[in-house]
Amino acid sequence: MATEVLWWIFAVATVLLSAGVVFSRSVLHSAIFLIGSLGGVGAMYVFLTVDFLALVQFLVYGGAVTVLILLALMLTRTDAKESLNGTQAPWAALAGAMLLAILVSASVAVKWPGDIDDAPTTIPLETISEKLFVDFGPPFVIASVLLLVALVGAIILARQEEGE
Amino acid sequence: MGAEQAWLLAAIPAGVFFVLALFGRYLPRGGDYLGVAAIGASFVLFFFVAADFLSFYDFEAHKTFITESISWSEIGNFKLRQGIHVDAITIVMFAVITTVSLMVNIFSVGYMKGEPRYYWFFAVLQLFVASMLLLVMADNLLLVYISWELVGVCSFLLIGFYWEKRSATEAAKKAFITTRIGDVGLLIGIILLWKETGTFDIQQIIHAAEAGEIGQTYLFVSIMFVFLGCMGKSAQFPFHVWLPDAMEGPTPVSALIHAATMVVAGVYLTARLLPIFEAADGALLVVTIVGLTTALLASLIAFAQTDIKRVLAYSTVGKLGLMFVALGAGSPAAGLFLLMTHAFVKALLFLGSGSVILGTHHNQEMDKLGGLWKKMPITGTTFFVATLALAGLPPLAMFWSEDELFASVNHEWGLWALVLAMLAVFATAIFMVRLFIRTFAGEPRDRQVHEHARETPLVMTGPLVFLCVLAVVSGLFVFNGVGSALGFPGGIGEFVFLEEPERYAIDWTLAGISLAVAVAGVLIGAYVYWGNSLVRSTRLAEAMPRLYAALRNKFYIDEMYQYVIDRGVLGVSYVVSWFDRYVVNDTGVDGSAQVTGYSGSILKYLQTGRVPNYAMAITLGVVGLTVAGLLVRA
Amino acid sequence: MVPLENYLVLSAVMFSLGVYGVLARRNAVLVLMSVELMLNAVSLNFVAFAAYLDPERITGAIFAVFVITVAAAEVGLALAIVIRLFRNRATSNVDEAAMMKW
């Protein structure tokens, strides 16, 4: 029972923080809301007993990605008087609402098979590592190469070129 | 060398054509000697073929023809054979074609000297002769059609030989298109006959027609289509317009076209298929009427022409009409005899006029000629003989052939046709005398032309003399004694016939009338134009201005055709071109392009280039597809 | 125990908010943040499904790891592009970068 109350608190907080990201009138506030929102998702991972993933979430998102975003915000000065929303914002709201309606109705309408009633137990780290490095070995390597290439590309893109 | 190898006659000139066409320009003298040699070879071979055929020929034993054929192709159970068929008609045609072609070839060596494309002239001349020889020995209608078209193409090439001259190209096109109109009829006729009998073989079709295997109406219609082709080729009314214009070609070509090749093709084919014409009720009457109309019309028009070659052209049209009259009277003997004598006489006249044209430095207007006899004695004398021959005076060639014609016409159709035919002969006599007097006799109209005139070299006068001899003696072939002496079964009537040989017997009444008509014509002509004076003729023309204008303008037939083409053909073309321009092009082609371009110019504003818009489109697409999927499943 | 539907609805709400952010925001960095929201919603979905429906209960987590990896690469590249854009056009608004049109 206590878990459920706790879940609801975290869930509502995550939704509110996410809403803050997209509705906030300040870029900086949005970034801070994002950190919270991502943390909320991490907490959800804990509820789902995948502690390792929660750890990755906190480290990679809460740390690295957010820092990158804040850095970008600092490098690109934004005019405070400028509206943060585009002209198609009302339509965007409508599109989002429609998508939400579809997704929610689909989630609720379906009777999910094999609904496990008992509380999930924590998955040992060894199982995950074995799965990740043995069964998904090749995709893992490819993903790491992708990451490397992307970051090298990012450096080249962002580099100050001669004569600029 | 037997009659089975008669195909060599055509093969030799055809081979030389390829040699001359490909290498002629590199040969010394353009290879003209090759052309003369090729036709000379055909001429010599003709005697062997004729001798072989005559030794084989036996009417009583039904040995009247020799055939030789090879299998060409087989489609299902339809077997197509190509081959040659040598009989009396073929032999007569061979004689005419090889003789006249040889003379024309020799004459051309002198006449065409120094002309551009000298080798090409001789090359096409070979092909022309080869096609014509192939035509007269073809044993099936398909081969007839092929060589028929080859003859047409060659005439097109030769009439348009001076293609730098606009009038020459126009005349070549006119000749080709006019004869093509008839040729379409010929093709339709051939297909109709083939459809009913299942064969192209001429003898088999004739047998089928004579046995009544083909329905009367069907036979009549199909043979009339064939006759349409003959009319086109032989310049019969209303297709006669191309022949006078064909004078634009070099004069030897005119001689060839008028005497040996091209125009006689139609007469030949009609003679060849005469049994079918006879089997179809009324077909012979049509042939007779067409022939008479043409003969009278052309003889009248010739009065008012001043160009030597044009006068001769209209006289040819008239004589061709008489040939059809003879065939229409059911007498191939008269038709072919007339063809033969006319060929020699007309070749002589044309070569003679060629000699005049060359001797007076390319002058062919009678208004500037006159008094040339003394300057050009050989040309003048031969021309004089030819004129009298064409006028129909005995004992020259055409008197006898016209006598045959009158006899058969009188026998078949009676007085009315006889009178009309004689009228044409009468008119011919008058205008031929006019032509001769205005060219050779009396006072010269143009001093300068007269003084520079000179006789042409031997290479040209030689053929004239040879043809002149033929123009005198070839008519005697009508007598059985002459024919037998030459190895033939008898005179022309005993050699060429439809069913039974006919012995020639002179009808003194007819001959007398014919002679009277010819003499009257000559005398009237001589009276009106005596001394190359135009006083009497001008008075005559002023007395009948309307008639004179009509004659001068050839009864406005060309203008009428022009009008029909302008109003009818061009009118239809205008509508079609309007449809093409505005419906097909502007609406169909440009229209679709414009619709695409216009919609693109409007729709391009959808491409804002702003990323959020595209993202929005993707999202709405996902939503829309999901909803659509749900609706479909529901 | 919290039912699976709760996670799904939560992820749906996050995803929709992310979509709204991507469509509505002008600032490229804000758009990027919204994309991160969407990615996280998807990851959460994977993990939740795995925890409830997969007997091994682990494959979804692996997917989430890959999503995080790709997201990190994407963020790195995207921010480089944003910086580049800002340097060349003196703006980081996506609706002003409209050169690739008619």
PDB file of N, CA, C and O in Angstrom, chain C residues 53-73:
ATOM      1  N   LEU C  53       5.448  -8.387 -18.481  1.00  0.00           N
ATOM      2  CA  LEU C  53       5.035  -9.391 -19.476  1.00  0.00           C
ATOM      3  C   LEU C  53       6.139 -10.376 -19.844  1.00  0.00           C
ATOM      4  O   LEU C  53       5.861 -11.475 -20.287  1.00  0.00           O
ATOM      5  N   ASP C  54       7.386  -9.966 -19.698  1.00  0.00           N
ATOM      6  CA  ASP C  54       8.484 -10.832 -20.119  1.00  0.00           C
ATOM      7  C   ASP C  54       8.846 -11.778 -18.997  1.00  0.00           C
ATOM      8  O   ASP C  54       9.116 -11.325 -17.880  1.00  0.00           O
ATOM      9  N   PRO C  55       8.875 -13.089 -19.266  1.00  0.00           N
ATOM     10  CA  PRO C  55       9.253 -14.031 -18.200  1.00  0.00           C
ATOM     11  C   PRO C  55      10.644 -13.740 -17.669  1.00  0.00           C
ATOM     12  O   PRO C  55      10.901 -13.838 -16.488  1.00  0.00           O
ATOM     13  N   GLU C  56      11.568 -13.364 -18.549  1.00  0.00           N
ATOM     14  CA  GLU C  56      12.936 -13.070 -18.107  1.00  0.00           C
ATOM     15  C   GLU C  56      13.015 -11.706 -17.443  1.00  0.00           C
ATOM     16  O   GLU C  56      13.950 -11.449 -16.689  1.00  0.00           O
ATOM     17  N   ARG C  57      12.084 -10.813 -17.795  1.00  0.00           N
ATOM     18  CA  ARG C  57      11.932  -9.485 -17.210  1.00  0.00           C
ATOM     19  C   ARG C  57      13.160  -8.620 -17.424  1.00  0.00           C
ATOM     20  O   ARG C  57      13.446  -7.733 -16.627  1.00  0.00           O
ATOM     21  N   ILE C  58      13.900  -8.829 -18.510  1.00  0.00           N
ATOM     22  CA  ILE C  58      15.191  -8.157 -18.617  1.00  0.00           C
ATOM     23  C   ILE C  58      15.393  -7.453 -19.963  1.00  0.00           C
ATOM     24  O   ILE C  58      16.065  -6.437 -20.034  1.00  0.00           O
ATOM     25  N   THR C  59      14.769  -7.996 -21.052  1.00  0.00           N
ATOM     26  CA  THR C  59      15.064  -7.477 -22.394  1.00  0.00           C
ATOM     27  C   THR C  59      14.737  -5.988 -22.505  1.00  0.00           C
ATOM     28  O   THR C  59      15.462  -5.220 -23.139  1.00  0.00           O
ATOM     29  N   GLY C  60      13.637  -5.574 -21.907  1.00  0.00           N
ATOM     30  CA  GLY C  60      13.250  -4.158 -21.966  1.00  0.00           C
ATOM     31  C   GLY C  60      14.327  -3.266 -21.405  1.00  0.00           C
ATOM     32  O   GLY C  60      14.606  -2.199 -21.943  1.00  0.00           O
ATOM     33  N   ALA C  61      14.944  -3.733 -20.307  1.00  0.00           N
ATOM     34  CA  ALA C  61      15.998  -2.923 -19.703  1.00  0.00           C
ATOM     35  C   ALA C  61      17.162  -2.767 -20.678  1.00  0.00           C
ATOM     36  O   ALA C  61      17.755  -1.680 -20.798  1.00  0.00           O
ATOM     37  N   ILE C  62      17.475  -3.846 -21.374  1.00  0.00           N
ATOM     38  CA  ILE C  62      18.562  -3.759 -22.360  1.00  0.00           C
ATOM     39  C   ILE C  62      18.221  -2.708 -23.411  1.00  0.00           C
ATOM     40  O   ILE C  62      19.049  -1.879 -23.809  1.00  0.00           O
ATOM     41  N   PHE C  63      16.954  -2.743 -23.844  1.00  0.00           N
ATOM     42  CA  PHE C  63      16.520  -1.749 -24.828  1.00  0.00           C
ATOM     43  C   PHE C  63      16.705  -0.343 -24.286  1.00  0.00           C
ATOM     44  O   PHE C  63      17.162   0.558 -24.994  1.00  0.00           O
ATOM     45  N   ALA C  64      16.347  -0.185 -23.047  1.00  0.00           N
ATOM     46  CA  ALA C  64      16.476   1.142 -22.441  1.00  0.00           C
ATOM     47  C   ALA C  64      17.924   1.592 -22.456  1.00  0.00           C
ATOM     48  O   ALA C  64      18.224   2.764 -22.722  1.00  0.00           O
ATOM     49  N   VAL C  65      18.837   0.647 -22.239  1.00  0.00           N
ATOM     50  CA  VAL C  65      20.257   1.008 -22.270  1.00  0.00           C
ATOM     51  C   VAL C  65      20.632   1.539 -23.654  1.00  0.00           C
ATOM     52  O   VAL C  65      21.306   2.568 -23.795  1.00  0.00           O
ATOM     53  N   PHE C  66      20.157   0.814 -24.662  1.00  0.00           N
ATOM     54  CA  PHE C  66      20.482   1.284 -26.025  1.00  0.00           C
ATOM     55  C   PHE C  66      19.849   2.635 -26.311  1.00  0.00           C
ATOM     56  O   PHE C  66      20.458   3.497 -26.955  1.00  0.00           O
ATOM     57  N   VAL C  67      18.616   2.814 -25.850  1.00  0.00           N
ATOM     58  CA  VAL C  67      17.961   4.108 -26.063  1.00  0.00           C
ATOM     59  C   VAL C  67      18.786   5.220 -25.440  1.00  0.00           C
ATOM     60  O   VAL C  67      18.995   6.278 -26.045  1.00  0.00           O
ATOM     61  N   ILE C  68      19.274   4.967 -24.234  1.00  0.00           N
ATOM     62  CA  ILE C  68      20.070   5.992 -23.559  1.00  0.00           C
ATOM     63  C   ILE C  68      21.339   6.281 -24.354  1.00  0.00           C
ATOM     64  O   ILE C  68      21.734   7.439 -24.548  1.00  0.00           O
ATOM     65  N   THR C  69      21.954   5.211 -24.858  1.00  0.00           N
ATOM     66  CA  THR C  69      23.171   5.391 -25.645  1.00  0.00           C
ATOM     67  C   THR C  69      22.897   6.280 -26.857  1.00  0.00           C
ATOM     68  O   THR C  69      23.599   7.267 -27.128  1.00  0.00           O
ATOM     69  N   VAL C  70      21.860   5.889 -27.611  1.00  0.00           N
ATOM     70  CA  VAL C  70      21.538   6.653 -28.822  1.00  0.00           C
ATOM     71  C   VAL C  70      21.160   8.076 -28.458  1.00  0.00           C
ATOM     72  O   VAL C  70      21.542   9.032 -29.153  1.00  0.00           O
ATOM     73  N   ALA C  71      20.441   8.236 -27.363  1.00  0.00           N
ATOM     74  CA  ALA C  71      20.035   9.577 -26.950  1.00  0.00           C
ATOM     75  C   ALA C  71      21.258  10.421 -26.634  1.00  0.00           C
ATOM     76  O   ALA C  71      21.317  11.605 -27.008  1.00  0.00           O
ATOM     77  N   ALA C  72      22.224   9.822 -25.984  1.00  0.00           N
ATOM     78  CA  ALA C  72      23.436  10.580 -25.678  1.00  0.00           C
ATOM     79  C   ALA C  72      24.108  11.034 -26.956  1.00  0.00           C
ATOM     80  O   ALA C  72      24.492  12.206 -27.111  1.00  0.00           O
ATOM     81  N   ALA C  73      24.240  10.113 -27.917  1.00  0.00           N
ATOM     82  CA  ALA C  73      24.848  10.479 -29.198  1.00  0.00           C
ATOM     83  C   ALA C  73      24.048  11.581 -29.863  1.00  0.00           C
ATOM     84  O   ALA C  73      24.607  12.560 -30.383  1.00  0.00           O
TER      85      ALA C  73
END
